[in-house]
CSV table of C-alpha atoms in Angstrom, one decimal:
chain,number,residue,atom,x,y,z
I,1,MET,CA,0.0,0.0,0.0
I,2,ASN,CA,1.3,3.4,-0.9
I,3,TYR,CA,0.0,6.8,0.3
I,4,ARG,CA,-0.3,9.4,-2.5
I,5,GLY,CA,-2.1,12.2,-0.7
I,6,PRO,CA,-5.4,12.7,1.1
I,7,TYR,CA,-8.0,10.2,-0.1
I,8,ARG,CA,-5.5,8.6,-2.4
I,9,VAL,CA,-3.9,5.2,-1.7
I,10,ARG,CA,-2.8,2.5,-4.1
I,11,VAL,CA,-0.9,-0.8,-4.3
I,12,GLU,CA,2.6,-0.4,-5.5
I,13,GLU,CA,5.8,-2.5,-5.4
I,14,LYS,CA,8.4,-1.4,-2.8
I,15,PRO,CA,11.8,-2.8,-1.9
I,16,MET,CA,11.8,-5.9,0.4
I,17,PRO,CA,12.3,-4.8,4.0
I,18,LYS,CA,15.7,-5.7,5.5
I,19,ILE,CA,17.1,-6.4,8.9
I,20,GLU,CA,18.6,-3.0,10.0
I,21,HIS,CA,19.3,-3.8,13.7
I,22,PRO,CA,20.1,-7.0,15.7
I,23,ARG,CA,16.8,-6.7,17.4
I,24,ASP,CA,14.8,-6.6,14.2
I,25,ALA,CA,12.6,-9.3,12.5
I,26,ILE,CA,11.0,-9.5,9.1
I,27,VAL,CA,7.4,-10.7,9.2
I,28,ARG,CA,5.4,-12.0,6.3
I,29,VAL,CA,1.9,-10.5,6.9
I,30,THR,CA,-1.0,-12.9,7.1
I,31,ARG,CA,-3.7,-10.4,8.2
I,32,SER,CA,-3.8,-6.7,8.5
I,33,CYS,CA,-6.6,-4.3,9.1
I,34,ILE,CA,-7.7,-0.8,8.3
I,35,CYS,CA,-8.2,1.1,11.6
I,36,GLY,CA,-10.5,4.0,12.2
I,37,SER,CA,-7.3,6.0,13.1
I,38,ASP,CA,-5.9,5.2,9.7
I,39,LEU,CA,-8.8,7.3,8.3
I,40,HIS,CA,-7.3,10.3,10.1
I,41,LEU,CA,-4.2,9.8,7.9
I,42,TYR,CA,-6.3,9.0,4.8
I,43,HIS,CA,-8.3,12.3,5.3
I,44,GLY,CA,-5.1,14.4,5.7
I,45,MET,CA,-5.6,15.0,9.4
I,46,VAL,CA,-2.2,13.9,10.7
I,47,PRO,CA,0.8,16.2,10.2
I,48,ASP,CA,3.9,15.0,8.4
I,49,THR,CA,2.2,12.1,6.6
I,50,ARG,CA,4.5,11.7,3.7
I,51,VAL,CA,3.7,10.5,0.2
I,52,GLY,CA,5.1,7.0,-0.2
I,53,MET,CA,4.4,5.8,3.3
I,54,THR,CA,2.8,2.4,3.9
I,55,PHE,CA,0.0,2.5,6.5
I,56,GLY,CA,-1.1,-0.2,8.7
I,57,HIS,CA,-0.5,-0.7,12.5
I,58,GLU,CA,-2.8,-3.7,13.0
I,59,PHE,CA,-1.2,-6.9,11.6
I,60,CYS,CA,0.0,-10.4,12.4
I,61,GLY,CA,2.2,-12.7,10.4
I,62,ILE,CA,4.9,-15.4,10.1
I,63,VAL,CA,8.5,-14.7,11.2
I,64,GLU,CA,10.7,-14.9,8.1
I,65,GLU,CA,14.0,-13.6,9.3
I,66,LEU,CA,15.5,-12.6,12.7
I,67,GLY,CA,18.2,-10.3,13.9
I,68,SER,CA,21.1,-11.8,15.9
I,69,GLU,CA,19.8,-10.6,19.3
I,70,VAL,CA,16.2,-12.0,18.9
I,71,THR,CA,16.3,-15.3,20.7
I,72,ASN,CA,12.7,-15.6,22.0
I,73,LEU,CA,11.3,-16.2,18.5
I,74,LYS,CA,12.1,-18.6,15.7
I,75,VAL,CA,11.5,-18.5,11.9
I,76,GLY,CA,8.0,-19.8,11.2
I,77,ASP,CA,6.4,-18.5,14.4
I,78,HIS,CA,3.0,-16.9,13.8
I,79,VAL,CA,3.0,-13.7,15.8
I,80,LEU,CA,0.7,-10.7,16.6
I,81,VAL,CA,2.5,-7.4,16.6
I,82,PRO,CA,1.4,-4.6,18.9
I,83,PHE,CA,0.7,-1.4,17.1
I,84,ASN,CA,3.0,0.6,19.4
I,85,ILE,CA,6.7,0.0,18.9
I,86,ALA,CA,8.2,-0.4,22.3
I,87,CYS,CA,11.8,-1.2,23.3
I,88,GLY,CA,10.9,-2.7,26.7
I,89,GLN,CA,13.9,-1.0,28.3
I,90,CYS,CA,13.5,2.7,28.5
I,91,HIS,CA,12.1,4.8,31.4
I,92,PHE,CA,8.6,4.6,30.2
I,93,CYS,CA,8.5,1.0,29.1
I,94,LYS,CA,9.8,0.0,32.6
I,95,GLN,CA,6.6,1.7,33.9
I,96,GLY,CA,4.4,-0.4,31.5
I,97,LEU,CA,3.8,2.7,29.4
I,98,TYR,CA,4.6,0.9,26.1
I,99,GLY,CA,2.5,3.5,24.1
I,100,ASN,CA,5.0,6.1,25.3
I,101,CYS,CA,8.3,4.4,24.6
I,102,HIS,CA,11.1,6.9,24.4
I,103,GLU,CA,13.4,4.9,22.2
I,104,SER,CA,11.2,4.1,19.3
I,105,ASN,CA,10.2,7.7,18.7
I,106,PRO,CA,12.9,9.8,20.5
I,107,MET,CA,12.2,13.0,18.7
I,108,ALA,CA,8.6,13.1,20.1
I,109,THR,CA,7.4,14.2,23.5
I,110,ALA,CA,4.4,12.0,23.6
I,111,ALA,CA,3.6,8.8,21.7
I,112,ALA,CA,5.9,5.9,21.0
I,113,GLY,CA,6.6,4.8,17.4
I,114,ILE,CA,3.6,3.4,15.6
I,115,TYR,CA,3.7,1.4,12.5
I,116,GLY,CA,2.6,3.2,9.4
I,117,TYR,CA,1.4,6.4,11.2
I,118,SER,CA,3.3,9.3,9.8
I,119,HIS,CA,6.7,10.7,10.7
I,120,THR,CA,5.2,12.2,13.9
I,121,ALA,CA,5.1,8.6,15.0
I,122,GLY,CA,8.6,7.7,13.9
I,123,GLY,CA,8.2,7.3,10.2
I,124,TYR,CA,8.0,3.4,10.2
I,125,ASP,CA,6.3,1.6,7.3
I,126,GLY,CA,3.3,-0.4,8.4
I,127,GLY,CA,1.7,-3.7,7.8
I,128,GLN,CA,-0.7,-3.1,4.9
I,129,ALA,CA,1.9,-5.0,2.9
I,130,GLN,CA,3.1,-8.4,2.3
I,131,TYR,CA,6.3,-8.0,4.4
I,132,VAL,CA,7.2,-5.6,7.3
I,133,ARG,CA,10.2,-4.9,9.4
I,134,VAL,CA,9.5,-5.3,13.1
I,135,PRO,CA,11.9,-3.4,15.4
I,136,TYR,CA,12.5,-4.7,19.0
I,137,ALA,CA,11.2,-8.1,17.9
I,138,ASP,CA,12.7,-9.6,21.1
I,139,PHE,CA,10.1,-7.6,23.1
I,140,GLY,CA,7.0,-6.7,21.1
I,141,PRO,CA,5.5,-9.6,19.2
I,142,THR,CA,3.5,-12.3,21.0
I,143,ILE,CA,3.3,-15.9,19.5
I,144,ILE,CA,-0.3,-16.7,18.6
I,145,PRO,CA,-1.6,-19.7,20.5
I,146,ASP,CA,-2.3,-22.7,18.2
I,147,TRP,CA,-6.0,-22.6,19.1
I,148,MET,CA,-6.5,-18.9,18.2
I,149,ASP,CA,-8.1,-17.9,14.9
I,150,PRO,CA,-5.8,-15.3,13.1
I,151,ASP,CA,-8.9,-13.1,12.7
I,152,ASP,CA,-9.1,-12.8,16.5
I,153,ALA,CA,-5.3,-12.4,16.8
I,154,VAL,CA,-5.0,-9.5,14.4
I,155,LEU,CA,-7.6,-7.6,16.4
I,156,LEU,CA,-5.5,-8.0,19.6
I,157,THR,CA,-2.8,-5.8,18.0
I,158,ASP,CA,-4.8,-2.6,18.6
I,159,VAL,CA,-8.6,-2.4,18.6
I,160,VAL,CA,-9.3,-4.8,21.4
I,161,PRO,CA,-6.6,-3.5,23.8
I,162,THR,CA,-7.5,0.0,23.0
I,163,GLY,CA,-11.2,-0.6,23.8
I,164,TYR,CA,-10.2,-2.6,26.9
I,165,GLN,CA,-7.8,0.1,28.2
I,166,ALA,CA,-10.5,2.8,27.5
I,167,ALA,CA,-12.7,0.9,30.0
I,168,GLU,CA,-9.8,0.3,32.4
I,169,MET,CA,-8.9,4.0,32.5
I,170,GLY,CA,-12.5,4.7,33.3
I,171,GLY,CA,-12.0,3.2,36.7
I,172,ILE,CA,-15.4,1.5,36.3
I,173,GLN,CA,-17.0,0.5,39.6
I,174,LYS,CA,-19.7,-2.2,40.0
I,175,GLY,CA,-23.1,-0.8,38.8
I,176,ASP,CA,-21.6,2.3,37.1
I,177,THR,CA,-23.3,3.9,34.1
I,178,VAL,CA,-20.8,4.2,31.2
I,179,LEU,CA,-21.2,6.4,28.2
I,180,VAL,CA,-19.2,5.5,25.0
I,181,LEU,CA,-19.0,8.1,22.3
I,182,GLY,CA,-18.6,6.3,19.0
I,183,ALA,CA,-19.8,3.0,17.7
I,184,GLY,CA,-16.8,2.2,15.6
I,185,PRO,CA,-14.6,-0.8,16.3
I,186,VAL,CA,-12.9,0.8,19.3
I,187,GLY,CA,-16.1,2.1,20.8
I,188,LEU,CA,-17.7,-1.4,20.4
I,189,LEU,CA,-14.8,-3.0,22.3
I,190,ALA,CA,-14.8,-0.3,24.9
I,191,ALA,CA,-18.5,-0.9,25.5
I,192,ARG,CA,-18.0,-4.7,25.6
I,193,SER,CA,-15.1,-4.3,28.0
I,194,ALA,CA,-17.1,-2.0,30.3
I,195,TRP,CA,-19.2,-5.0,31.3
I,196,LEU,CA,-16.1,-7.0,32.2
I,197,PHE,CA,-15.2,-4.2,34.7
I,198,GLY,CA,-18.6,-4.3,36.3
I,199,ALA,CA,-20.7,-1.7,34.6
I,200,GLY,CA,-24.4,-1.8,35.4
I,201,ARG,CA,-25.5,0.3,32.3
I,202,VAL,CA,-23.7,0.9,29.0
I,203,ILE,CA,-24.8,3.6,26.6
I,204,VAL,CA,-23.4,4.1,23.1
I,205,LEU,CA,-23.8,7.3,21.1
I,206,ASP,CA,-23.3,7.6,17.3
I,207,TYR,CA,-25.1,9.0,14.3
I,208,ILE,CA,-25.0,6.0,11.9
I,209,ASP,CA,-27.9,3.6,12.4
I,210,TYR,CA,-26.3,0.4,11.2
I,211,ARG,CA,-23.4,0.9,13.6
I,212,LEU,CA,-25.9,1.6,16.4
I,213,GLU,CA,-27.8,-1.6,15.6
I,214,PHE,CA,-24.5,-3.5,15.6
I,215,ALA,CA,-23.6,-2.1,19.0
I,216,ARG,CA,-27.1,-3.0,20.4
I,217,SER,CA,-26.5,-6.6,19.7
I,218,TYR,CA,-22.7,-7.0,19.9
I,219,CYS,CA,-21.8,-5.1,23.1
I,220,PRO,CA,-24.7,-5.3,24.0
I,221,ALA,CA,-25.6,-1.7,24.8
I,222,GLU,CA,-28.3,0.9,25.0
I,223,VAL,CA,-27.9,3.0,21.9
I,224,TYR,CA,-28.9,6.5,20.7
I,225,ASN,CA,-28.5,8.5,17.5
I,226,PHE,CA,-27.3,11.9,18.6
I,227,GLN,CA,-28.8,13.5,15.6
I,228,GLU,CA,-32.2,12.6,17.0
I,229,LEU,CA,-31.5,14.3,20.4
I,230,ASP,CA,-32.1,18.0,20.9
I,231,ASP,CA,-29.2,18.3,23.3
I,232,VAL,CA,-26.8,15.3,24.0
I,233,VAL,CA,-25.8,16.6,27.4
I,234,VAL,CA,-29.3,17.4,28.6
I,235,PHE,CA,-30.5,14.0,27.5
I,236,MET,CA,-27.6,12.3,29.4
I,237,LYS,CA,-28.4,14.2,32.5
I,238,LYS,CA,-32.1,13.4,32.3
I,239,THR,CA,-31.5,9.7,31.7
I,240,THR,CA,-29.3,9.6,34.8
I,241,ASP,CA,-31.6,11.3,37.3
I,242,GLY,CA,-30.0,14.6,36.7
I,243,LEU,CA,-26.5,13.5,37.9
I,244,GLY,CA,-24.7,12.5,34.7
I,245,VAL,CA,-22.9,9.3,33.8
I,246,ASP,CA,-20.3,7.9,36.0
I,247,VAL,CA,-17.7,7.3,33.2
I,248,ALA,CA,-17.6,8.8,29.7
I,249,ILE,CA,-15.3,7.3,27.0
I,250,ASP,CA,-14.3,9.2,23.9
I,251,ALA,CA,-13.7,6.6,21.3
I,252,VAL,CA,-14.0,8.9,18.3
I,253,GLY,CA,-11.2,11.5,18.0
I,254,GLY,CA,-10.6,14.2,15.5
I,255,ASP,CA,-12.8,13.0,12.6
I,256,ALA,CA,-16.0,13.4,14.7
I,257,LYS,CA,-19.4,14.8,13.6
I,258,GLY,CA,-22.0,16.6,15.6
I,259,ASN,CA,-21.0,20.3,15.7
I,260,PHE,CA,-20.8,22.7,12.8
I,261,LEU,CA,-18.2,25.1,14.3
I,262,GLN,CA,-16.0,22.2,15.5
I,263,THR,CA,-16.2,20.6,12.1
I,264,VAL,CA,-15.2,23.8,10.3
I,265,PHE,CA,-12.3,24.7,12.8
I,266,GLY,CA,-11.1,21.1,13.4
I,267,THR,CA,-11.5,19.3,10.1
I,268,LYS,CA,-11.9,21.9,7.4
I,269,LEU,CA,-9.7,24.8,8.4
I,270,LYS,CA,-7.6,22.6,10.7
I,271,TRP,CA,-7.2,25.4,13.3
I,272,GLU,CA,-7.8,22.7,15.8
I,273,ALA,CA,-6.3,19.2,16.0
I,274,GLY,CA,-9.7,17.7,14.9
I,275,ASN,CA,-13.3,18.1,15.9
I,276,ALA,CA,-13.3,18.0,19.7
I,277,ILE,CA,-17.1,17.7,20.2
I,278,PRO,CA,-16.8,14.1,21.6
I,279,ALA,CA,-14.5,15.4,24.3
I,280,HIS,CA,-17.0,18.2,25.1
I,281,TRP,CA,-19.9,15.8,25.3
I,282,ALA,CA,-17.9,13.5,27.5
I,283,ILE,CA,-16.8,16.3,29.9
I,284,ASN,CA,-20.2,17.8,30.1
I,285,SER,CA,-22.2,14.5,30.4
I,286,VAL,CA,-20.2,12.9,33.2
I,287,LYS,CA,-21.2,13.5,36.8
I,288,LYS,CA,-19.3,15.7,39.2
I,289,GLY,CA,-16.3,13.7,40.4
I,290,GLY,CA,-16.6,11.4,37.4
I,291,ILE,CA,-14.0,10.1,35.0
I,292,VAL,CA,-13.4,10.9,31.3
I,293,SER,CA,-11.4,8.3,29.3
I,294,ILE,CA,-10.1,9.4,26.0
I,295,VAL,CA,-8.6,7.0,23.4
I,296,GLY,CA,-9.9,8.8,20.3
I,297,VAL,CA,-7.0,10.1,18.2
I,298,TYR,CA,-6.4,13.9,18.1
I,299,GLY,CA,-3.5,15.6,16.5
I,300,PRO,CA,-0.5,17.1,18.4
I,301,THR,CA,-1.8,20.7,18.2
I,302,GLY,CA,-4.4,22.5,20.4
I,303,ASN,CA,-8.1,21.9,20.8
I,304,MET,CA,-10.9,24.1,22.3
I,305,VAL,CA,-11.7,22.0,25.4
I,306,PRO,CA,-13.8,23.3,28.4
I,307,LEU,CA,-11.1,23.3,31.0
I,308,GLY,CA,-13.2,25.3,33.5
I,309,ASN,CA,-15.8,22.5,33.5
I,310,ILE,CA,-13.2,19.9,34.2
I,311,VAL,CA,-11.9,21.9,37.2
I,312,ASN,CA,-15.2,22.9,38.6
I,313,LYS,CA,-16.7,19.5,38.3
I,314,GLY,CA,-13.7,17.8,39.9
I,315,LEU,CA,-13.2,15.4,36.9
I,316,THR,CA,-10.5,13.0,36.4
I,317,ILE,CA,-9.2,12.8,32.8
I,318,ARG,CA,-7.3,9.7,31.7
I,319,ALA,CA,-6.0,9.3,28.2
I,320,ASN,CA,-3.2,7.4,26.3
I,321,GLN,CA,-2.3,5.1,23.5
I,322,ALA,CA,-3.0,1.5,24.6
I,323,ALA,CA,-0.1,-0.3,26.2
I,324,VAL,CA,-0.9,-3.4,24.0
I,325,LYS,CA,1.9,-5.7,25.3
I,326,ARG,CA,0.5,-5.3,28.9
I,327,HIS,CA,-3.0,-6.3,28.0
I,328,VAL,CA,-2.4,-9.1,25.5
I,329,PRO,CA,-2.1,-12.0,28.1
I,330,LYS,CA,-5.3,-11.1,29.8
I,331,LEU,CA,-7.1,-10.5,26.5
I,332,ILE,CA,-6.0,-13.9,25.2
I,333,GLU,CA,-7.6,-15.4,28.3
I,334,HIS,CA,-10.8,-13.5,27.7
I,335,VAL,CA,-10.9,-14.7,24.0
I,336,LYS,CA,-10.3,-18.3,25.1
I,337,GLU,CA,-13.1,-18.1,27.7
I,338,GLY,CA,-15.5,-16.5,25.2
I,339,ARG,CA,-15.8,-13.2,27.1
I,340,ILE,CA,-14.7,-11.3,24.1
I,341,ASN,CA,-15.3,-12.1,20.5
I,342,PRO,CA,-12.9,-9.9,18.5
I,343,LYS,CA,-13.6,-11.4,15.0
I,344,GLY,CA,-17.3,-10.7,15.5
I,345,ILE,CA,-16.8,-7.1,14.4
I,346,ILE,CA,-15.2,-8.1,11.1
I,347,THR,CA,-17.6,-7.4,8.2
I,348,HIS,CA,-15.3,-7.2,5.2
I,349,ARG,CA,-12.3,-9.3,4.0
I,350,VAL,CA,-10.5,-7.6,1.1
I,351,PRO,CA,-7.5,-8.6,-1.0
I,352,LEU,CA,-4.6,-6.2,-0.5
I,353,GLU,CA,-4.7,-5.3,-4.2
I,354,ASP,CA,-8.1,-3.8,-3.6
I,355,ILE,CA,-7.0,-1.6,-0.8
I,356,SER,CA,-8.2,1.6,-2.4
I,357,ASP,CA,-11.7,0.2,-2.6
I,358,ALA,CA,-11.5,-0.9,1.1
I,359,TYR,CA,-10.5,2.5,2.2
I,360,HIS,CA,-13.3,4.1,0.2
I,361,ILE,CA,-15.9,1.7,1.7
I,362,PHE,CA,-14.6,2.1,5.3
I,363,SER,CA,-14.2,5.9,5.1
I,364,GLY,CA,-17.6,6.4,3.4
I,365,LYS,CA,-19.3,4.0,5.9
I,366,LEU,CA,-20.7,2.1,2.9
I,367,ASP,CA,-22.1,-1.5,2.7
I,368,ASN,CA,-22.6,-1.6,6.6
I,369,CYS,CA,-18.9,-1.8,7.1
I,370,ILE,CA,-17.7,-2.1,10.7
I,371,LYS,CA,-14.2,-3.5,10.3
I,372,PRO,CA,-12.3,-4.5,7.1
I,373,VAL,CA,-9.5,-7.0,7.2
I,374,LEU,CA,-6.9,-7.1,4.4
I,375,LEU,CA,-5.5,-10.4,3.0
I,376,PRO,CA,-2.1,-9.8,1.6
I,377,ASN,CA,-2.2,-12.9,-0.7
I,378,GLY,CA,-5.7,-12.5,-2.0
């Protein structure tokens, strides 16, 4: 896959990746996905996304070649590769903050390196390809259990741990009411995970009816189309006895809909780092003393956010890129026990050579698309 500019991707031959460091591996991709956050790149929302880059931070595959320092893997292992590139040794990795690794993206002050996610995330080529170079292969990849379907495994590289961490960061207590903004793949998994942490009520908000119907059955959740509500915040207060929800999760990010001025400033003029209306709704819908969890992707520049409401309501804001490596063992257990069904969100399987069609369908929310998986070999 080759990025040619906003709304333009195509398949193109590129040089075979090579071992560049003793901790590298070369992986032959068996599954990759298009993520909702890839659409931020596709839409031209992420700075320093360069023509010629290969996207794709959700992938699994077969180990083809290993650097001399990688002793925990062998050629032929089928591995899932976390989307965040983590060294396992720096100050932040030692704290379990693998999404903030300081070695894989040392010029940044925030996120770790991310496969296929612009030069603001390290400039690494991603996995929407037949082969990919995996740095720090002695730490990041996890061998896929023999019993696990690769369709489940590939979703453990990002969307499942991101949804799970969104719920975890919410500090959900038994019986809590949890609001999830966005019924895309991450929102669906955040809502599903909320039950695992003890939620008593889960509400999902979106504006696309087929996604809401999917959330109603998959999560399962109480669903509302925000375009049918006069005022989202007033509605959320009324449906919680005037208090507000206990936990609000922003699983949308900068490509949101729902407010004209935010859309103009954030996605058209790009004066903001995306449309921040989900963050507004989360902050204003949560009760006093509540928790707002943000996993939706926003750019590195400023947003208009109601800081006064955060202070005066005594809110806790928690946000980060998911520390995938930390969550994978627990999530494998949840999949094995049937508590989470990752592959249940897959609606489209597309050959890699048809990637431009796949992006068009996913971006345009066509054909009831929830989650597309790319098959590198047809």
